[in-house]
Coordinates of C-alpha atoms in Angstrom, one line a residue:
X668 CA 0.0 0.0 0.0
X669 CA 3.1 2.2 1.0
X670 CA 4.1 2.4 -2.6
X671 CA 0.6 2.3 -4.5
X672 CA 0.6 5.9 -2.5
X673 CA 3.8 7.1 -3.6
X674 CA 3.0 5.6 -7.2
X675 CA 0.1 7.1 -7.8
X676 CA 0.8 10.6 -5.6
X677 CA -0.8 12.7 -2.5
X678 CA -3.2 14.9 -4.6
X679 CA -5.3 11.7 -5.9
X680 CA -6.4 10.2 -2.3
X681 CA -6.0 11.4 1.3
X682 CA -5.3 8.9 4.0
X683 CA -8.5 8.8 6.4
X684 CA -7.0 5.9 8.4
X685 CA -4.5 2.8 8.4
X686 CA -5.2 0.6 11.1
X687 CA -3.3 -2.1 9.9
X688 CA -0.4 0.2 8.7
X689 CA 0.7 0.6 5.4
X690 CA 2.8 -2.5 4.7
X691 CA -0.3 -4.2 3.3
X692 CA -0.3 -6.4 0.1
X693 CA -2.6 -4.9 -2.4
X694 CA -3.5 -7.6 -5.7
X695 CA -6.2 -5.4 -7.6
X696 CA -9.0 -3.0 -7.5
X697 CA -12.8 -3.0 -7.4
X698 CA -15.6 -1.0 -7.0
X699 CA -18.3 -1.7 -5.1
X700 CA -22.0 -2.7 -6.3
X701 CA -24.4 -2.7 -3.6
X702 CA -26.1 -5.2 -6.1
X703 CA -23.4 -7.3 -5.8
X704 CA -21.6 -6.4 -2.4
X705 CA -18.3 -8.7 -2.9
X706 CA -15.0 -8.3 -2.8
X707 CA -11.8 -10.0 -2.7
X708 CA -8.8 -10.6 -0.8
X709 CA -6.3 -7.7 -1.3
X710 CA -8.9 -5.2 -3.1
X711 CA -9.0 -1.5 -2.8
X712 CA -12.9 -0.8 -3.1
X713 CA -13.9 2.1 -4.4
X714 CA -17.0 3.4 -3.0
X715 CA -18.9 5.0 -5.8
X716 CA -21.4 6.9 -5.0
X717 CA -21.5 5.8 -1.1
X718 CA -21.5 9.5 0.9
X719 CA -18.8 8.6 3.5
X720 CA -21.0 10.3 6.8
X721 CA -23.6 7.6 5.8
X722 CA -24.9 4.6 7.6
X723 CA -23.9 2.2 4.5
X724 CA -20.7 3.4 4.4
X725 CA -20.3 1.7 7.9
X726 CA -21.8 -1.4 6.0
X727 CA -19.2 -1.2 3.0
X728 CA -15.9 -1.0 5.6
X729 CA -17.4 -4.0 7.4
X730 CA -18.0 -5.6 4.3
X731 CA -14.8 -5.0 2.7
X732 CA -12.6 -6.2 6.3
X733 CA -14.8 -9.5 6.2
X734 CA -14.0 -10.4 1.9
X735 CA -10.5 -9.3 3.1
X736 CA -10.1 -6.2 1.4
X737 CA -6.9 -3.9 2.3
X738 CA -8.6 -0.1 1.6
X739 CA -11.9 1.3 0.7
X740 CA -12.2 4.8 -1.0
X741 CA -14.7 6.8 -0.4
X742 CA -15.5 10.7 -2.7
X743 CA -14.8 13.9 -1.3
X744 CA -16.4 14.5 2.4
X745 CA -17.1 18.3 1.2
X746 CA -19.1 18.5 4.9
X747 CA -15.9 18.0 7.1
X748 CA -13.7 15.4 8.2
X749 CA -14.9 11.9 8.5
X750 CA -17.4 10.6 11.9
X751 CA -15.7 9.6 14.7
X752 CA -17.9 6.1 13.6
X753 CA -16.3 5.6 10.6
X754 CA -12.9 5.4 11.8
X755 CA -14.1 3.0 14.6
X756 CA -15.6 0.9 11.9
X757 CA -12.3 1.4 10.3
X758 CA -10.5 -0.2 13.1
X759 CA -12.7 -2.8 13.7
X760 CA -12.6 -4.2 10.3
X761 CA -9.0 -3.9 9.8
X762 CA -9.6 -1.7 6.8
X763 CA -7.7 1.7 5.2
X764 CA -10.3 4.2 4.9
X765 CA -8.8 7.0 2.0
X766 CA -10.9 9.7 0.6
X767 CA -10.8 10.7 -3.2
X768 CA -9.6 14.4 -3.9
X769 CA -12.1 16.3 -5.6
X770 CA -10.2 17.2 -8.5
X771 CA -9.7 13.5 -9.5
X772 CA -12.3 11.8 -11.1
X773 CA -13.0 8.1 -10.4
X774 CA -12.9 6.5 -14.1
X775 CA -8.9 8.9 -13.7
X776 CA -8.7 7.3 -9.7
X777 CA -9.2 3.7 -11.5
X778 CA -6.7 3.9 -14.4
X779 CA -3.9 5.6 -11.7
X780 CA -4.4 2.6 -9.3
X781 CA -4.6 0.1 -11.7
X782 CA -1.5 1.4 -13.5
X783 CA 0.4 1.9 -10.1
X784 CA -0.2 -1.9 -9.8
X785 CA 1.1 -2.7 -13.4
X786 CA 4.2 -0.5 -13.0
X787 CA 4.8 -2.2 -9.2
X788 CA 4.6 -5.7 -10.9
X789 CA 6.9 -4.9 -13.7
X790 CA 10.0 -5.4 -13.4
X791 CA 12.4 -2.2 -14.4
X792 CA 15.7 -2.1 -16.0
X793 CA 18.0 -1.7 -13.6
X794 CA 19.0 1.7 -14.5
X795 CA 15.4 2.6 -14.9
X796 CA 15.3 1.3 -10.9
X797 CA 17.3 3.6 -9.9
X798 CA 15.5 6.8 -10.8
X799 CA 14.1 8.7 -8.3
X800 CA 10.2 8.7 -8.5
X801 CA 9.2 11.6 -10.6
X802 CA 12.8 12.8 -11.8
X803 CA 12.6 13.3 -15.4
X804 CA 15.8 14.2 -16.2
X805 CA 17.0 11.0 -14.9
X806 CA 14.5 9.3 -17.0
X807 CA 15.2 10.0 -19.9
X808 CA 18.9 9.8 -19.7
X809 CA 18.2 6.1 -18.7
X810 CA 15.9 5.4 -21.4
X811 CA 19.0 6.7 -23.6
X812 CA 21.5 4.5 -22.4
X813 CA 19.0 1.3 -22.1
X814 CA 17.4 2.1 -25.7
X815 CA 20.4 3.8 -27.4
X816 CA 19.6 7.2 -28.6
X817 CA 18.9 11.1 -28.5
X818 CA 15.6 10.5 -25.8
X819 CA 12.6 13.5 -25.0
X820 CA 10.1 12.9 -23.2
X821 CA 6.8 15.1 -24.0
X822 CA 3.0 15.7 -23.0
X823 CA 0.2 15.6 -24.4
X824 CA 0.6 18.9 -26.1
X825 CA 4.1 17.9 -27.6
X826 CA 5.8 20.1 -24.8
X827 CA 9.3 18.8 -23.6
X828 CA 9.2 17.6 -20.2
X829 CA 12.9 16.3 -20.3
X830 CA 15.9 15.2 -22.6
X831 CA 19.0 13.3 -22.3
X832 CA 22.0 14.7 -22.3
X833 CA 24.0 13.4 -24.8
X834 CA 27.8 13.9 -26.4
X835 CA 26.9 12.9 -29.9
X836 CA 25.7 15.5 -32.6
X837 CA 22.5 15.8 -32.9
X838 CA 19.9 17.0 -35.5
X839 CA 18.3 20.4 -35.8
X840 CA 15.1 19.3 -35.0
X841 CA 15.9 18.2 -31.7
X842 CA 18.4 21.0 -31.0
X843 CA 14.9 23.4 -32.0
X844 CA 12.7 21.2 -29.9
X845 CA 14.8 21.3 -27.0
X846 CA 15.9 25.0 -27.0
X847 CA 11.8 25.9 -27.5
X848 CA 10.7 23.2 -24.7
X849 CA 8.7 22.0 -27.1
X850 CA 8.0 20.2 -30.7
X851 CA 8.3 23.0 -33.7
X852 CA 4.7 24.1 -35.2
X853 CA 5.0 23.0 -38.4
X854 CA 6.1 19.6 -37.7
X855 CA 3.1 18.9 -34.7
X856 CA 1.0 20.2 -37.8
X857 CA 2.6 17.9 -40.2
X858 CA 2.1 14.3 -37.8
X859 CA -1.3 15.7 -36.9
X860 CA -2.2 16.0 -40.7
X861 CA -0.4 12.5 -41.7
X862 CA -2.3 10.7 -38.9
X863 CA 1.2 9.7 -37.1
X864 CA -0.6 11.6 -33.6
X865 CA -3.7 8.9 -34.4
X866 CA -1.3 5.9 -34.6
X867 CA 0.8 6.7 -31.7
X868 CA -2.0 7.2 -29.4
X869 CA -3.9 4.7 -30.5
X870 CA -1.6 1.2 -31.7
X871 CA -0.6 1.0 -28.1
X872 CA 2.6 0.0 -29.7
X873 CA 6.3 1.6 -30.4
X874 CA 6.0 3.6 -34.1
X875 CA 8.7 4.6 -36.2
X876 CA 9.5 7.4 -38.2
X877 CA 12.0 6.4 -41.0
X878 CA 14.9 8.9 -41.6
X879 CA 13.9 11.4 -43.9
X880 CA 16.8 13.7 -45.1
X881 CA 18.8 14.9 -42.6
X882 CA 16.6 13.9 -39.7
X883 CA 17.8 10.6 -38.1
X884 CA 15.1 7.4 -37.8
X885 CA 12.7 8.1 -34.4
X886 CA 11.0 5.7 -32.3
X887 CA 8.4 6.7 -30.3
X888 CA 5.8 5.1 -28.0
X889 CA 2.7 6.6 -25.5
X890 CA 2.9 6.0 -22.2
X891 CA -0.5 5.1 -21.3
X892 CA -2.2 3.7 -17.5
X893 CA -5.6 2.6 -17.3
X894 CA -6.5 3.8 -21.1
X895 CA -5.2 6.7 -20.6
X896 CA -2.1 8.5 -22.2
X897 CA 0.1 10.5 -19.9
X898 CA 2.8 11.7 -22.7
X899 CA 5.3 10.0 -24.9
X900 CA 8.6 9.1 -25.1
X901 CA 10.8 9.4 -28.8
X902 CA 14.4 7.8 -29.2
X903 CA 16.5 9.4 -32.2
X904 CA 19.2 7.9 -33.5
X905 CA 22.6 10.3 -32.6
X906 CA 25.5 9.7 -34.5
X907 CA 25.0 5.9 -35.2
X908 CA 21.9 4.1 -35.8
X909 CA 19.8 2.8 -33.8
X910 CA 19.8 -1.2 -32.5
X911 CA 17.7 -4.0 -33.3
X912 CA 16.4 -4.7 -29.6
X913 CA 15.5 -0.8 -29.5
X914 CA 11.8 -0.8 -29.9
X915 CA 11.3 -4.2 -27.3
X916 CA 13.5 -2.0 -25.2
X917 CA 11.1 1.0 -25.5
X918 CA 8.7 -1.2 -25.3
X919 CA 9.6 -2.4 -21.5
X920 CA 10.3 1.9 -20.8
X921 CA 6.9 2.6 -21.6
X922 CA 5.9 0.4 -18.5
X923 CA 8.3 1.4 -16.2
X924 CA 7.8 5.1 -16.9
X925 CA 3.8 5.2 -15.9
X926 CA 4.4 5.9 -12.2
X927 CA 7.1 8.7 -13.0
X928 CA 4.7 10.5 -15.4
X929 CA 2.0 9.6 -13.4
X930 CA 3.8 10.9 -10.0
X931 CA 5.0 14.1 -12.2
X932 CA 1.1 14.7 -13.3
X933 CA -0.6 14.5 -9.9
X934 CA 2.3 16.8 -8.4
X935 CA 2.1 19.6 -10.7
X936 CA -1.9 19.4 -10.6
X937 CA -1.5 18.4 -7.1
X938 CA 0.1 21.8 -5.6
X939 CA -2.4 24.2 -7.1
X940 CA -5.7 21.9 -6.6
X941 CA -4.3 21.1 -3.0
X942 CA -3.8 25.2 -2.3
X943 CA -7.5 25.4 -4.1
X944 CA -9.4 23.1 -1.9
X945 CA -7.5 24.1 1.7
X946 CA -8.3 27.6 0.7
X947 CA -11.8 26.4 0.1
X948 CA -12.3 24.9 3.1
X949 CA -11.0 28.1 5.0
X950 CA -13.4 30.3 3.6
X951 CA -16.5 27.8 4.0
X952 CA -15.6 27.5 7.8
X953 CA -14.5 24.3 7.9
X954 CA -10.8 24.4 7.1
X955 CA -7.4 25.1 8.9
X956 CA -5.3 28.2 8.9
X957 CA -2.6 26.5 9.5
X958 CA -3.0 24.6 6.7
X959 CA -3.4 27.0 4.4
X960 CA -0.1 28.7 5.9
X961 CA 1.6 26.2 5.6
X962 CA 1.2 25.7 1.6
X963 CA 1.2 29.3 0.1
X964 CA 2.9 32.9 1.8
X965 CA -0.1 33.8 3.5
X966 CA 0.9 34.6 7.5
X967 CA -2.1 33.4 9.9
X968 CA -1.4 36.0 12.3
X969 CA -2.3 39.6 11.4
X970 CA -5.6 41.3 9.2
X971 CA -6.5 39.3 6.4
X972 CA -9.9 39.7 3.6
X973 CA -11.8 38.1 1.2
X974 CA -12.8 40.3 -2.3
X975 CA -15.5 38.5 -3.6
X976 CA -15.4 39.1 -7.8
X977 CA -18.1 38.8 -10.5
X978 CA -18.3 39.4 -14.2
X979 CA -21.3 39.2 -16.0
X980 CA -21.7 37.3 -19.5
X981 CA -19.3 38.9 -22.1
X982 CA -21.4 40.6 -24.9
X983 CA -21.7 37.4 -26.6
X984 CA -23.0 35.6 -24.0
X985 CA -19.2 34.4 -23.5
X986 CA -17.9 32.9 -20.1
X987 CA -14.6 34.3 -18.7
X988 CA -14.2 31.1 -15.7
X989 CA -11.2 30.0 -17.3
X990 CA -9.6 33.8 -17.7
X991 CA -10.7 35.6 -14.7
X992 CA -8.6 33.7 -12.0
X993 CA -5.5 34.0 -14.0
X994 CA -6.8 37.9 -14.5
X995 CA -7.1 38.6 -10.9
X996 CA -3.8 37.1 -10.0
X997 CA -1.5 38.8 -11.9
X998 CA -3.5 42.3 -11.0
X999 CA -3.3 41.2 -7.2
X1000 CA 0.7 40.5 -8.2
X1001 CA 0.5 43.9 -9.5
X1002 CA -0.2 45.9 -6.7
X1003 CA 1.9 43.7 -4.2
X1004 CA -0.7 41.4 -2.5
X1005 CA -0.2 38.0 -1.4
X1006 CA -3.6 36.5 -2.7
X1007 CA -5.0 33.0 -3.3
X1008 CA -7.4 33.1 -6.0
X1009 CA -10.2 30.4 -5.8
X1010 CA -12.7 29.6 -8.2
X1011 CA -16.6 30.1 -7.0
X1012 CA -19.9 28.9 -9.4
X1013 CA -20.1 32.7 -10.4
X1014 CA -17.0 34.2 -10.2
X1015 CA -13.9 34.2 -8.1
X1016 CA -12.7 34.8 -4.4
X1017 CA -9.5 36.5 -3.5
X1018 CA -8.0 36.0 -0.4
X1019 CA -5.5 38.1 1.2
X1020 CA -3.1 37.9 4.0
X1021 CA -0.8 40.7 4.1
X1022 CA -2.6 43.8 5.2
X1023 CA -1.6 46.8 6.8
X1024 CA -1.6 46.2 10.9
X1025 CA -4.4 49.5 11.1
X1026 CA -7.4 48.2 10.4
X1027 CA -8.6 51.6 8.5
X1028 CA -5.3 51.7 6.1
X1029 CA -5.7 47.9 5.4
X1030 CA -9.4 48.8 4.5
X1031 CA -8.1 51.5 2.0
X1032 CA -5.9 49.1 0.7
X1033 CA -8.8 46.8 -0.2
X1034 CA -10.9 49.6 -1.8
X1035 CA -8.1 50.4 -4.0
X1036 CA -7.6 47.3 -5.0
X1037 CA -11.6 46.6 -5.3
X1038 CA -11.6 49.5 -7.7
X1039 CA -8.2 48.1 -9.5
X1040 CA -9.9 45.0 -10.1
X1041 CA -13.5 46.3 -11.4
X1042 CA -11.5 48.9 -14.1
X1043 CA -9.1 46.7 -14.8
X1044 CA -11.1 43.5 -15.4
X1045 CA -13.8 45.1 -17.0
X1046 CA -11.9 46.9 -19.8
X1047 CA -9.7 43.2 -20.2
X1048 CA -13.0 41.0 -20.8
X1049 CA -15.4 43.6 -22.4
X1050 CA -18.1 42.7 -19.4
X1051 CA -19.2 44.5 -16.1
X1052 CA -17.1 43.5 -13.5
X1053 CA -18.4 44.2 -9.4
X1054 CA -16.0 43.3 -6.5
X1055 CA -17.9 42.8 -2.9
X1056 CA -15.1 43.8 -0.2
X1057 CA -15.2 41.6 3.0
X1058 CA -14.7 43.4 6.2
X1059 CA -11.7 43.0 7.7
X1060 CA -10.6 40.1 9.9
X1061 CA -8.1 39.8 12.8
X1062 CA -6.3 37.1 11.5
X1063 CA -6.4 33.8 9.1
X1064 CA -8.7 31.9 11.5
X1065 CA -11.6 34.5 10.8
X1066 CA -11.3 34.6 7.0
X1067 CA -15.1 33.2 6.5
X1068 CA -17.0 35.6 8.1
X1069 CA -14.8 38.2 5.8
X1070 CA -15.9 35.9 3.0
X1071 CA -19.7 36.2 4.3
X1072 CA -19.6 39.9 3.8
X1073 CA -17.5 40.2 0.6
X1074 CA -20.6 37.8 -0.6
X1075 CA -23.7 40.2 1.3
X1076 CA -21.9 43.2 -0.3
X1077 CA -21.4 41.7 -4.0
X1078 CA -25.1 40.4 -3.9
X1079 CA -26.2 44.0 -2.8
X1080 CA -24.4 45.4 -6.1
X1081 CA -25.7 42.8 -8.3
X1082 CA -29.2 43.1 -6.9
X1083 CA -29.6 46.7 -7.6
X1084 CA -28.1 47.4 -10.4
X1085 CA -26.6 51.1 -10.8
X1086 CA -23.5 52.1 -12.0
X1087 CA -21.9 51.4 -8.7
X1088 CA -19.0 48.5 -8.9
X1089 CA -17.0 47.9 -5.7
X1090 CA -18.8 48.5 -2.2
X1091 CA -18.0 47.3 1.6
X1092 CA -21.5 45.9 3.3
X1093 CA -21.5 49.5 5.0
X1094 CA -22.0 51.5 1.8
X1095 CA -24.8 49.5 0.8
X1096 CA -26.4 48.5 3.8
X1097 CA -30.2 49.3 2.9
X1098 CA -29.4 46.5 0.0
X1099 CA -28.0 44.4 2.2
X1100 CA -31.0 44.4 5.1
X1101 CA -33.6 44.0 2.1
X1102 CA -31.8 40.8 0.8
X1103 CA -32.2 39.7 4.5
X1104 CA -35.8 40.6 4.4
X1105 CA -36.3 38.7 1.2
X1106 CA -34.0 36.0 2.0
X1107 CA -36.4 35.6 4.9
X1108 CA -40.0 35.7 3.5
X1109 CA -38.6 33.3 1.1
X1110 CA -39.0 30.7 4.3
X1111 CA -42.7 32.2 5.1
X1112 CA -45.8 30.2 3.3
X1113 CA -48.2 33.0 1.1
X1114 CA -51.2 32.5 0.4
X1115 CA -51.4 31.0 -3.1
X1116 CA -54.2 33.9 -4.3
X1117 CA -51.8 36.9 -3.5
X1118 CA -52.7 39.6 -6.7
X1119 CA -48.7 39.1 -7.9
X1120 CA -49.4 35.5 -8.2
X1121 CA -52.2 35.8 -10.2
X1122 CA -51.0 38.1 -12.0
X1123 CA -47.9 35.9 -13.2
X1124 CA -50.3 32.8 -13.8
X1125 CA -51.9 35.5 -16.6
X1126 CA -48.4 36.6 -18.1
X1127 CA -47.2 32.9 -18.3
X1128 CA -50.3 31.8 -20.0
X1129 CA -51.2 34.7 -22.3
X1130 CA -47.1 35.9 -23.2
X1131 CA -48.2 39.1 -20.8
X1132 CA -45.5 41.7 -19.9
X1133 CA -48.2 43.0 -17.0
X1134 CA -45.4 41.4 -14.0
X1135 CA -42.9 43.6 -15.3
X1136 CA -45.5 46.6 -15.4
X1137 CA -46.2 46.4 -12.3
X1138 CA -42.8 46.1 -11.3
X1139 CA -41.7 49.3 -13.3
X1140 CA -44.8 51.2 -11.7
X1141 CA -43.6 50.5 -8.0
X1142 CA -39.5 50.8 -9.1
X1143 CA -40.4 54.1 -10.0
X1144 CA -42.9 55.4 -7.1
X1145 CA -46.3 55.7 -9.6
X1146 CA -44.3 58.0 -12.4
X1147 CA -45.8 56.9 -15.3
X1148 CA -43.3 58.7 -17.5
X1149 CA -40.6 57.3 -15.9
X1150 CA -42.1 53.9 -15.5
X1151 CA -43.0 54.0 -19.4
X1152 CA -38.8 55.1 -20.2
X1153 CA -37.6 52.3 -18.2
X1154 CA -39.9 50.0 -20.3
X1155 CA -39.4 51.7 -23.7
X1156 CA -43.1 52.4 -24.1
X1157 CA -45.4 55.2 -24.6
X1158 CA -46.8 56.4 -21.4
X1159 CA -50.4 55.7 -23.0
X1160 CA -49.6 52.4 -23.3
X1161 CA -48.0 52.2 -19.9
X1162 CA -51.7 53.4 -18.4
X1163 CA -53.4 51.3 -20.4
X1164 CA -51.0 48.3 -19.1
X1165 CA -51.4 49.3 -15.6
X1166 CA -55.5 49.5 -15.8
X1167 CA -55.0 45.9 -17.3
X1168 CA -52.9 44.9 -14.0
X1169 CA -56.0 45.7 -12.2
X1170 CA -57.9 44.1 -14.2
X1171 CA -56.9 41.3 -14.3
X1172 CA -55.4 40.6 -10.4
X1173 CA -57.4 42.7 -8.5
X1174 CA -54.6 45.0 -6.8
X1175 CA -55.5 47.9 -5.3
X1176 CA -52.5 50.1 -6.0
X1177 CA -53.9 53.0 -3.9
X1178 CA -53.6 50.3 -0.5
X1179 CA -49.9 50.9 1.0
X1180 CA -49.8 47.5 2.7
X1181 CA -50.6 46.4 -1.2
X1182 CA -48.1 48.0 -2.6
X1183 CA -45.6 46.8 0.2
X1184 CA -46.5 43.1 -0.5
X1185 CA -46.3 43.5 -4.2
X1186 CA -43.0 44.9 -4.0
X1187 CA -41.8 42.3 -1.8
X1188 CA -43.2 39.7 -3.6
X1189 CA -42.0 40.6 -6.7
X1190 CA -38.2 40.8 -4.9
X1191 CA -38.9 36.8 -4.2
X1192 CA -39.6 36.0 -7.6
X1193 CA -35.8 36.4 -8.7
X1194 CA -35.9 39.6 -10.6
X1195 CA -32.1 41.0 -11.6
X1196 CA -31.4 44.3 -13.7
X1197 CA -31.0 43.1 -17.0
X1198 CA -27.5 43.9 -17.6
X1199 CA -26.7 41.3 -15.3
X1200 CA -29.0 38.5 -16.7

């Protein structure tokens, strides 16, 4: 079990427990079926779909420690750390308890285990034996002495990953792929256009390219685990050709190099995914500041904040997930804050940790950074950007609660509308005590024959617009002309749509406590300025 975990790498599972150590014997994996709850001797299980602060996944550890199973996996426990009755069960049975990160997916969790296995059985060159787990370099440069040639090993992408050093000449295209990190254009373009990208990662086999002028013969091969390719590996020949055995030799390389690239993969992902999710857990309440110290530059003592960040749809209806965290990083670099950027279902949050020690001054630093961002941003993607500034906390241990106001101040900005684009909870606390209002009548049963309710039923049945002149009516305090602007409508209409409201729901616009419910009421149903829809 000790080296499945350092095969396949810390950022695919955590260790929950170990009873029986980690010197265990591990022959396969399985996942469980509750149709079919076996297992056998020496299997990890993999708990699909179990949720690990259940009742069956008591069942499943006791299960697994009576078939004789070594470990049982169990998804992400996104609530907190597992029950105290899990890891007694744990112990009773005998059985590792792990947890799957949630950055790895199972079908990715099978093929790493299953390939871990496969590289353990295989037996390695020697020299291949000797490299560390995970060092490249010394890879490849024992690939070239085992295979005999010029070696690089790439991604997926055809990016260099590592070369051997080698004292024979060597051919321009190497020298350009090496001094570029990575494959020339024109030549990726070429193999993709030939089909030589199809064959390679699909015979499951070594492929040769024949010496063409003055490049040398190449062998290459994919290094694959579970079905899934993790990079390649080419040999060139380098001032002689290459030998007969080389291709069975690349053959056996393409084994024993599966828990190097695999141990290089789920490091690199690894480091930012495992910053991603302790920052995560921070800011939800249920993490450790410690933790979080310990991985990025962030100090737990001293005044720390959460920005909270959106950006609306780009003009096209475009997403900017993938750009804004990258975005906000480099402008937090910019002006000199330590920040971890983590990404949220509608934009981003930005933590940071070095603040001023005054509590006012660190607040000006945050509005000038807020306003950096929302400028900034906003011209870079083409879309409104609004930054909610958390209050400031004492020290790491308090970031949520910053997080909980950077979040009541951004939905207090995106609720009304405005031009406004960075606030504190403080500047817009009317906002911010209506969302609570709102936030709270959504809990309290109506009565189903409210006028507003009737009054949608009529819109969604007849293709009405009478919600949103009502809406516009009460927005704008009974001005019909500047009810009728708003709408893009000629005030004669607008009467004529607001006689129509009566009409047809019975609301008696004149009755304050109407109006009041109306209002409120229409606040429940979801309604957002429409630049932000």
């Amino acid at each position: 079990m000790d080296a499945l975990l350092s095969v396949v790498g810390a950022g695919v599972m955590e260790l929950c427990a170990a009873p029986r150590g980690l010197g265990v014997s591990v022959r396969g994996v399985a996942v469980w079926d509750v149709l079919e709850p076996t297992a056998s001797a020496g299997q990890v299980l993999l708990a699909v779909g179990v949720d690990p602060r259940s009742s069956t996944a008591v069942e499943v550890i006791r299960a697994a420690g009576r078939s004789g199973a070594v470990a049982v996996v169990f998804g992400p426990d996104r609530v907190g750390p597992a029950t105290p009755v899990v890891r007694t069960a744990a112990a009773d049975a005998g059985v590792a308890v792990l947890f799957r990160t949630p950055w790895v997916a199972w079908a990715q969790l099978v093929g790493a285990l299953r390939a871990g296995l496969t590289a353990a059985g295989c037996p390695a060159d020697p020299q291949i034996a000797q490299v560390t787990l995970g060092d490249l370099e010394g890879l490849a440069d024992a690939v070239a002495a085992m295979v005999g040639g010029a070696v690089t090993i790439e991604d997926l992408q055809s990016r260099v990953l590592a070369y051997s050093s080698t004292d024979e000449d060597v051919d321009d295209m190497r020298r350009r792929t090496i001094l570029g990190r990575r494959v020339p254009d024109a030549a990726v373009a070429e193999m993709r256009e030939t089909g030589f990208f199809r064959l390679l990662w699909g015979s499951g086999d070594v492929v040769r390219r024949p010496a063409e002028g003055d490049l040398p013969e190449r062998l290459a091969v994919a290094v694959t685990a579970g079905g899934e390719a993790l990079g390649s590996i080419w040999v060139a020949a380098a001032g002689r050709p290459l030998p007969e055995t080389a291709a069975d030799d690349l053959r056996a390389v393409a084994r024993a190099a599966v828990p190097h690239l695999l141990h290089h993969r789920s490091r690199r992902a690894g480091q930012v995914q495992v910053v991603q999710e302790a920052a995560r857990a921070l800011l939800e309440g249920s993490g450790s500041a410690e933790a979080l110290a310990a991985r990025t530059a962030l100090p737990v003592e001293g005044h720390c904040a959460v920005l909270a960040v959106h950006a609306a749809p780009g003009p096209r209806g475009g997403r900017n997930e993938d750009r804004l965290p990258d975005l906000v990083a480099v402008q937090c670099a910019a002006h000199g804050h330590q920040a971890v950027v983590v990404t949220v279902a509608d934009g981003v949050l930005v933590l940071l940790g070095d603040l001023a020690p005054d509590p006012r001054r660190a607040t000006a630093q945050l509005a000038s950074l807020g306003e950096a961002l929302a400028v900034h941003l906003s011209a870079v993607i083409a879309t409104r950007v609004r930054v909610g500034i958390g209050e400031v906390a004492a020290d790491l241990h308090h970031a949520a609660e910053s997080r909980r106001t950077a979040d009541l101040a951004l939905r207090a900005l995106l609720s009304r509308g405005g031009p406004r684009a960075v606030a504190r909870v403080g500047e817009v606390a009317e906002a911010v005590a209506m969302l609570h209002i709102v936030d709270t009548l959504r809990e309290a049963p109506l009565p189903p024959e409210l006028p507003v309710t009737r009054l949608a039923a009529y819109d969604a049945e007849h293709g009405g617009a009478l919600v949103d002149t009502l809406r516009a009516y009460l927005d704008h305090f009974s001005d019909v002309p500047a009810a009728s602007r708003a709408l893009g409508i000629h005030p004669n209409t607008f009467r004529y749509r607001i006689r129509r409201v009566h009409e047809v729901c019975g609301i008696e616009l004149d009755d304050p406590d109407a109006r009041l419910l109306a209002h409120l009421q229409l606040r429940l149903m979801g309604h957002r300025p429409a630049e932000d829809r």
